[in-house]
Amino acid sequence: MRFFVATLLATASIFAPVVGFAESADVEATIKKVDTKNLSITLDDGKTYQTPDDFDFNGLEAGVKVIVFYTEVDGKRVINDLDIVQ
């Protein structure tokens, strides 16, 4: 039984770092379109990013350069954080 638990823990520790790398990413781009009705932002990279329900769109409009931190959930890019580049 101890061998089984030790093997299980060793296997879990090997795969744990892989999960961390796959969770989030970031992109620096310019906003192409802001859609407050559908809670999304389209960047000049051609991809659409979903925003949380309580997202503050103040200061965001086409032409503003941003860094978007996002996570892919069910094939959608969901924004975790967004910074405006000055």
mmCIF file with all atom_site columns, C-alpha atoms in Angstrom:
data_model
loop_
_atom_site.group_PDB
_atom_site.id
_atom_site.type_symbol
_atom_site.label_atom_id
_atom_site.label_alt_id
_atom_site.label_comp_id
_atom_site.label_asym_id
_atom_site.label_entity_id
_atom_site.label_seq_id
_atom_site.pdbx_PDB_ins_code
_atom_site.Cartn_x
_atom_site.Cartn_y
_atom_site.Cartn_z
_atom_site.occupancy
_atom_site.B_iso_or_equiv
_atom_site.pdbx_formal_charge
_atom_site.auth_seq_id
_atom_site.auth_comp_id
_atom_site.auth_asym_id
_atom_site.auth_atom_id
_atom_site.pdbx_PDB_model_num
ATOM 1  C CA . MET A 1 1  ? 0.000   0.000  0.000   1.00 0.00 ? 1  MET A CA 1
ATOM 2  C CA . ARG A 1 2  ? 2.825   2.416  0.838   1.00 0.00 ? 2  ARG A CA 1
ATOM 3  C CA . PHE A 1 3  ? 4.433   1.726  -2.521  1.00 0.00 ? 3  PHE A CA 1
ATOM 4  C CA . PHE A 1 4  ? 1.148   2.514  -4.291  1.00 0.00 ? 4  PHE A CA 1
ATOM 5  C CA . VAL A 1 5  ? 0.737   5.839  -2.461  1.00 0.00 ? 5  VAL A CA 1
ATOM 6  C CA . ALA A 1 6  ? 4.382   6.784  -3.085  1.00 0.00 ? 6  ALA A CA 1
ATOM 7  C CA . THR A 1 7  ? 4.004   5.996  -6.794  1.00 0.00 ? 7  THR A CA 1
ATOM 8  C CA . LEU A 1 8  ? 0.779   8.001  -6.981  1.00 0.00 ? 8  LEU A CA 1
ATOM 9  C CA . LEU A 1 9  ? 2.381   11.043 -5.320  1.00 0.00 ? 9  LEU A CA 1
ATOM 10 C CA . ALA A 1 10 ? 5.449   10.850 -7.554  1.00 0.00 ? 10 ALA A CA 1
ATOM 11 C CA . THR A 1 11 ? 3.285   10.704 -10.668 1.00 0.00 ? 11 THR A CA 1
ATOM 12 C CA . ALA A 1 12 ? 1.167   13.654 -9.505  1.00 0.00 ? 12 ALA A CA 1
ATOM 13 C CA . SER A 1 13 ? 4.254   15.768 -8.798  1.00 0.00 ? 13 SER A CA 1
ATOM 14 C CA . ILE A 1 14 ? 5.611   15.121 -12.291 1.00 0.00 ? 14 ILE A CA 1
ATOM 15 C CA . PHE A 1 15 ? 2.430   16.339 -13.995 1.00 0.00 ? 15 PHE A CA 1
ATOM 16 C CA . ALA A 1 16 ? 1.662   19.244 -11.631 1.00 0.00 ? 16 ALA A CA 1
ATOM 17 C CA . PRO A 1 17 ? 4.001   21.800 -13.311 1.00 0.00 ? 17 PRO A CA 1
ATOM 18 C CA . VAL A 1 18 ? 2.439   21.094 -16.714 1.00 0.00 ? 18 VAL A CA 1
ATOM 19 C CA . VAL A 1 19 ? -0.964  22.238 -15.472 1.00 0.00 ? 19 VAL A CA 1
ATOM 20 C CA . GLY A 1 20 ? 0.468   25.549 -14.238 1.00 0.00 ? 20 GLY A CA 1
ATOM 21 C CA . PHE A 1 21 ? 1.909   26.429 -17.626 1.00 0.00 ? 21 PHE A CA 1
ATOM 22 C CA . ALA A 1 22 ? -1.320  25.661 -19.476 1.00 0.00 ? 22 ALA A CA 1
ATOM 23 C CA . GLU A 1 23 ? -3.554  27.803 -17.285 1.00 0.00 ? 23 GLU A CA 1
ATOM 24 C CA . SER A 1 24 ? -2.835  31.385 -18.260 1.00 0.00 ? 24 SER A CA 1
ATOM 25 C CA . ALA A 1 25 ? -1.190  33.458 -20.956 1.00 0.00 ? 25 ALA A CA 1
ATOM 26 C CA . ASP A 1 26 ? -0.853  37.079 -21.970 1.00 0.00 ? 26 ASP A CA 1
ATOM 27 C CA . VAL A 1 27 ? -0.892  39.099 -25.166 1.00 0.00 ? 27 VAL A CA 1
ATOM 28 C CA . GLU A 1 28 ? 0.014   42.696 -25.995 1.00 0.00 ? 28 GLU A CA 1
ATOM 29 C CA . ALA A 1 29 ? -2.134  44.155 -28.771 1.00 0.00 ? 29 ALA A CA 1
ATOM 30 C CA . THR A 1 30 ? -4.384  47.028 -29.792 1.00 0.00 ? 30 THR A CA 1
ATOM 31 C CA . ILE A 1 31 ? -8.135  46.955 -29.228 1.00 0.00 ? 31 ILE A CA 1
ATOM 32 C CA . LYS A 1 32 ? -10.042 46.651 -32.479 1.00 0.00 ? 32 LYS A CA 1
ATOM 33 C CA . LYS A 1 33 ? -13.598 46.452 -31.049 1.00 0.00 ? 33 LYS A CA 1
ATOM 34 C CA . VAL A 1 34 ? -15.268 46.728 -27.635 1.00 0.00 ? 34 VAL A CA 1
ATOM 35 C CA . ASP A 1 35 ? -18.612 44.935 -27.255 1.00 0.00 ? 35 ASP A CA 1
ATOM 36 C CA . THR A 1 36 ? -20.146 45.828 -23.881 1.00 0.00 ? 36 THR A CA 1
ATOM 37 C CA . LYS A 1 37 ? -23.403 44.035 -24.736 1.00 0.00 ? 37 LYS A CA 1
ATOM 38 C CA . ASN A 1 38 ? -21.695 40.657 -25.269 1.00 0.00 ? 38 ASN A CA 1
ATOM 39 C CA . LEU A 1 39 ? -18.965 41.367 -22.685 1.00 0.00 ? 39 LEU A CA 1
ATOM 40 C CA . SER A 1 40 ? -16.074 40.925 -25.096 1.00 0.00 ? 40 SER A CA 1
ATOM 41 C CA . ILE A 1 41 ? -13.085 42.696 -26.587 1.00 0.00 ? 41 ILE A CA 1
ATOM 42 C CA . THR A 1 42 ? -11.609 41.971 -30.000 1.00 0.00 ? 42 THR A CA 1
ATOM 43 C CA . LEU A 1 43 ? -7.923  42.730 -30.483 1.00 0.00 ? 43 LEU A CA 1
ATOM 44 C CA . ASP A 1 44 ? -5.940  43.368 -33.641 1.00 0.00 ? 44 ASP A CA 1
ATOM 45 C CA . ASP A 1 45 ? -4.619  39.801 -33.402 1.00 0.00 ? 45 ASP A CA 1
ATOM 46 C CA . GLY A 1 46 ? -8.091  38.804 -34.654 1.00 0.00 ? 46 GLY A CA 1
ATOM 47 C CA . LYS A 1 47 ? -9.097  37.010 -31.484 1.00 0.00 ? 47 LYS A CA 1
ATOM 48 C CA . THR A 1 48 ? -12.021 37.808 -29.185 1.00 0.00 ? 48 THR A CA 1
ATOM 49 C CA . TYR A 1 49 ? -11.579 37.810 -25.419 1.00 0.00 ? 49 TYR A CA 1
ATOM 50 C CA . GLN A 1 50 ? -14.510 37.371 -23.011 1.00 0.00 ? 50 GLN A CA 1
ATOM 51 C CA . THR A 1 51 ? -14.728 39.641 -19.969 1.00 0.00 ? 51 THR A CA 1
ATOM 52 C CA . PRO A 1 52 ? -16.139 38.839 -16.531 1.00 0.00 ? 52 PRO A CA 1
ATOM 53 C CA . ASP A 1 53 ? -19.633 40.129 -15.672 1.00 0.00 ? 53 ASP A CA 1
ATOM 54 C CA . ASP A 1 54 ? -18.259 42.880 -13.411 1.00 0.00 ? 54 ASP A CA 1
ATOM 55 C CA . PHE A 1 55 ? -15.628 44.096 -15.911 1.00 0.00 ? 55 PHE A CA 1
ATOM 56 C CA . ASP A 1 56 ? -15.010 47.878 -16.078 1.00 0.00 ? 56 ASP A CA 1
ATOM 57 C CA . PHE A 1 57 ? -14.864 49.051 -19.702 1.00 0.00 ? 57 PHE A CA 1
ATOM 58 C CA . ASN A 1 58 ? -13.955 52.673 -18.790 1.00 0.00 ? 58 ASN A CA 1
ATOM 59 C CA . GLY A 1 59 ? -11.080 53.938 -20.932 1.00 0.00 ? 59 GLY A CA 1
ATOM 60 C CA . LEU A 1 60 ? -11.274 51.025 -23.355 1.00 0.00 ? 60 LEU A CA 1
ATOM 61 C CA . GLU A 1 61 ? -11.991 51.831 -26.982 1.00 0.00 ? 61 GLU A CA 1
ATOM 62 C CA . ALA A 1 62 ? -10.679 50.963 -30.437 1.00 0.00 ? 62 ALA A CA 1
ATOM 63 C CA . GLY A 1 63 ? -7.052  52.000 -30.857 1.00 0.00 ? 63 GLY A CA 1
ATOM 64 C CA . VAL A 1 64 ? -6.017  51.608 -27.198 1.00 0.00 ? 64 VAL A CA 1
ATOM 65 C CA . LYS A 1 65 ? -2.972  49.380 -26.704 1.00 0.00 ? 65 LYS A CA 1
ATOM 66 C CA . VAL A 1 66 ? -3.385  46.811 -23.902 1.00 0.00 ? 66 VAL A CA 1
ATOM 67 C CA . ILE A 1 67 ? -1.809  43.789 -22.274 1.00 0.00 ? 67 ILE A CA 1
ATOM 68 C CA . VAL A 1 68 ? -4.431  41.102 -21.701 1.00 0.00 ? 68 VAL A CA 1
ATOM 69 C CA . PHE A 1 69 ? -3.882  38.270 -19.236 1.00 0.00 ? 69 PHE A CA 1
ATOM 70 C CA . TYR A 1 70 ? -6.280  35.449 -20.033 1.00 0.00 ? 70 TYR A CA 1
ATOM 71 C CA . THR A 1 71 ? -7.141  31.809 -19.484 1.00 0.00 ? 71 THR A CA 1
ATOM 72 C CA . GLU A 1 72 ? -8.639  29.490 -22.089 1.00 0.00 ? 72 GLU A CA 1
ATOM 73 C CA . VAL A 1 73 ? -11.878 27.952 -20.810 1.00 0.00 ? 73 VAL A CA 1
ATOM 74 C CA . ASP A 1 74 ? -13.912 25.677 -23.092 1.00 0.00 ? 74 ASP A CA 1
ATOM 75 C CA . GLY A 1 75 ? -12.180 27.125 -26.149 1.00 0.00 ? 75 GLY A CA 1
ATOM 76 C CA . LYS A 1 76 ? -12.863 30.750 -25.120 1.00 0.00 ? 76 LYS A CA 1
ATOM 77 C CA . ARG A 1 77 ? -10.242 33.228 -24.005 1.00 0.00 ? 77 ARG A CA 1
ATOM 78 C CA . VAL A 1 78 ? -11.441 34.667 -20.686 1.00 0.00 ? 78 VAL A CA 1
ATOM 79 C CA . ILE A 1 79 ? -9.744  37.823 -19.393 1.00 0.00 ? 79 ILE A CA 1
ATOM 80 C CA . ASN A 1 80 ? -8.203  37.574 -15.923 1.00 0.00 ? 80 ASN A CA 1
ATOM 81 C CA . ASP A 1 81 ? -6.615  41.032 -15.966 1.00 0.00 ? 81 ASP A CA 1
ATOM 82 C CA . LEU A 1 82 ? -6.033  43.860 -18.426 1.00 0.00 ? 82 LEU A CA 1
ATOM 83 C CA . ASP A 1 83 ? -3.482  46.687 -18.363 1.00 0.00 ? 83 ASP A CA 1
ATOM 84 C CA . ILE A 1 84 ? -3.502  49.740 -20.616 1.00 0.00 ? 84 ILE A CA 1
ATOM 85 C CA . VAL A 1 85 ? -0.092  50.426 -22.180 1.00 0.00 ? 85 VAL A CA 1
ATOM 86 C CA . GLN A 1 86 ? 0.861   54.097 -22.018 1.00 0.00 ? 86 GLN A CA 1
#
